[in-house]
C-alpha positions as YAML, in Angstrom:
chain: A
units: angstrom
residues:
- id: 1
  name: UNK
  ca: [-13.86, -22.60, 9.58]
- id: 2
  name: UNK
  ca: [-17.09, -21.14, 8.31]
- id: 3
  name: UNK
  ca: [-16.61, -19.03, 5.19]
- id: 4
  name: UNK
  ca: [-19.40, -17.17, 3.48]
- id: 5
  name: UNK
  ca: [-17.61, -16.26, 0.23]
- id: 6
  name: UNK
  ca: [-15.93, -18.23, -2.53]
- id: 7
  name: UNK
  ca: [-12.38, -17.33, -3.55]
- id: 8
  name: UNK
  ca: [-13.82, -15.63, -6.66]
- id: 9
  name: UNK
  ca: [-16.18, -13.56, -4.51]
- id: 10
  name: UNK
  ca: [-13.29, -12.53, -2.26]
- id: 11
  name: UNK
  ca: [-11.35, -11.24, -5.27]
- id: 12
  name: UNK
  ca: [-14.44, -9.51, -6.69]
- id: 13
  name: UNK
  ca: [-15.15, -7.76, -3.39]
- id: 14
  name: UNK
  ca: [-11.54, -6.59, -3.04]
- id: 15
  name: UNK
  ca: [-11.64, -5.20, -6.59]
- id: 16
  name: UNK
  ca: [-15.01, -3.53, -5.91]
- id: 17
  name: UNK
  ca: [-13.68, -1.84, -2.76]
- id: 18
  name: UNK
  ca: [-10.58, -0.73, -4.67]
- id: 19
  name: UNK
  ca: [-12.69, 0.70, -7.50]
- id: 20
  name: UNK
  ca: [-14.81, 2.60, -4.97]
- id: 21
  name: UNK
  ca: [-11.66, 4.11, -3.49]
- id: 22
  name: UNK
  ca: [-12.10, 2.38, -0.13]
- id: 23
  name: UNK
  ca: [-9.18, 1.58, 2.14]
- id: 24
  name: UNK
  ca: [-7.82, -1.95, 1.83]
- id: 25
  name: UNK
  ca: [-5.80, -1.77, 5.04]
- id: 26
  name: UNK
  ca: [-6.04, -5.05, 6.93]
- id: 27
  name: UNK
  ca: [-7.20, -3.45, 10.18]
- id: 28
  name: UNK
  ca: [-10.02, -1.54, 8.49]
- id: 29
  name: UNK
  ca: [-11.19, -4.52, 6.44]
- id: 30
  name: UNK
  ca: [-11.21, -6.66, 9.58]
- id: 31
  name: UNK
  ca: [-13.47, -4.13, 11.34]
- id: 32
  name: UNK
  ca: [-15.75, -3.19, 8.44]
- id: 33
  name: UNK
  ca: [-15.89, -6.45, 6.46]
- id: 34
  name: UNK
  ca: [-15.14, -9.33, 8.85]
- id: 35
  name: UNK
  ca: [-16.65, -11.93, 6.49]
- id: 36
  name: UNK
  ca: [-14.41, -10.75, 3.66]
- id: 37
  name: UNK
  ca: [-11.32, -10.97, 5.86]
- id: 38
  name: UNK
  ca: [-12.26, -14.39, 7.24]
- id: 39
  name: UNK
  ca: [-12.90, -15.76, 3.76]
- id: 40
  name: UNK
  ca: [-9.74, -14.20, 2.31]
- id: 41
  name: UNK
  ca: [-7.59, -15.77, 5.04]
- id: 42
  name: UNK
  ca: [-9.28, -19.12, 4.44]
- id: 43
  name: UNK
  ca: [-8.28, -19.17, 0.76]
- id: 44
  name: UNK
  ca: [-4.98, -17.24, 0.91]
- id: 45
  name: UNK
  ca: [-2.04, -17.40, 3.35]
- id: 46
  name: UNK
  ca: [-2.35, -13.69, 4.15]
- id: 47
  name: UNK
  ca: [-4.37, -10.56, 3.39]
- id: 48
  name: UNK
  ca: [-1.45, -9.33, 1.26]
- id: 49
  name: UNK
  ca: [-1.64, -12.50, -0.84]
- id: 50
  name: UNK
  ca: [-5.35, -11.89, -1.43]
- id: 51
  name: UNK
  ca: [-4.60, -8.32, -2.52]
- id: 52
  name: UNK
  ca: [-1.88, -9.50, -4.88]
- id: 53
  name: UNK
  ca: [-4.19, -12.16, -6.30]
- id: 54
  name: UNK
  ca: [-6.78, -9.46, -7.02]
- id: 55
  name: UNK
  ca: [-4.04, -7.34, -8.71]
- id: 56
  name: UNK
  ca: [-4.49, -4.34, -6.41]
- id: 57
  name: UNK
  ca: [-1.76, -4.95, -3.81]
...
């Protein structure tokens, strides 16, 4: 699988979106930030795990 972000970048982007008040719903992230979703699912077993890892879930 081709991932464009490191695990640290995934967490940083999730935290940035959270801080900006953006929705972190899986469906919306998949549509608006497909690279973020693809990378998150590469490093973590689920989107929810990535959110928990970034301390926002």
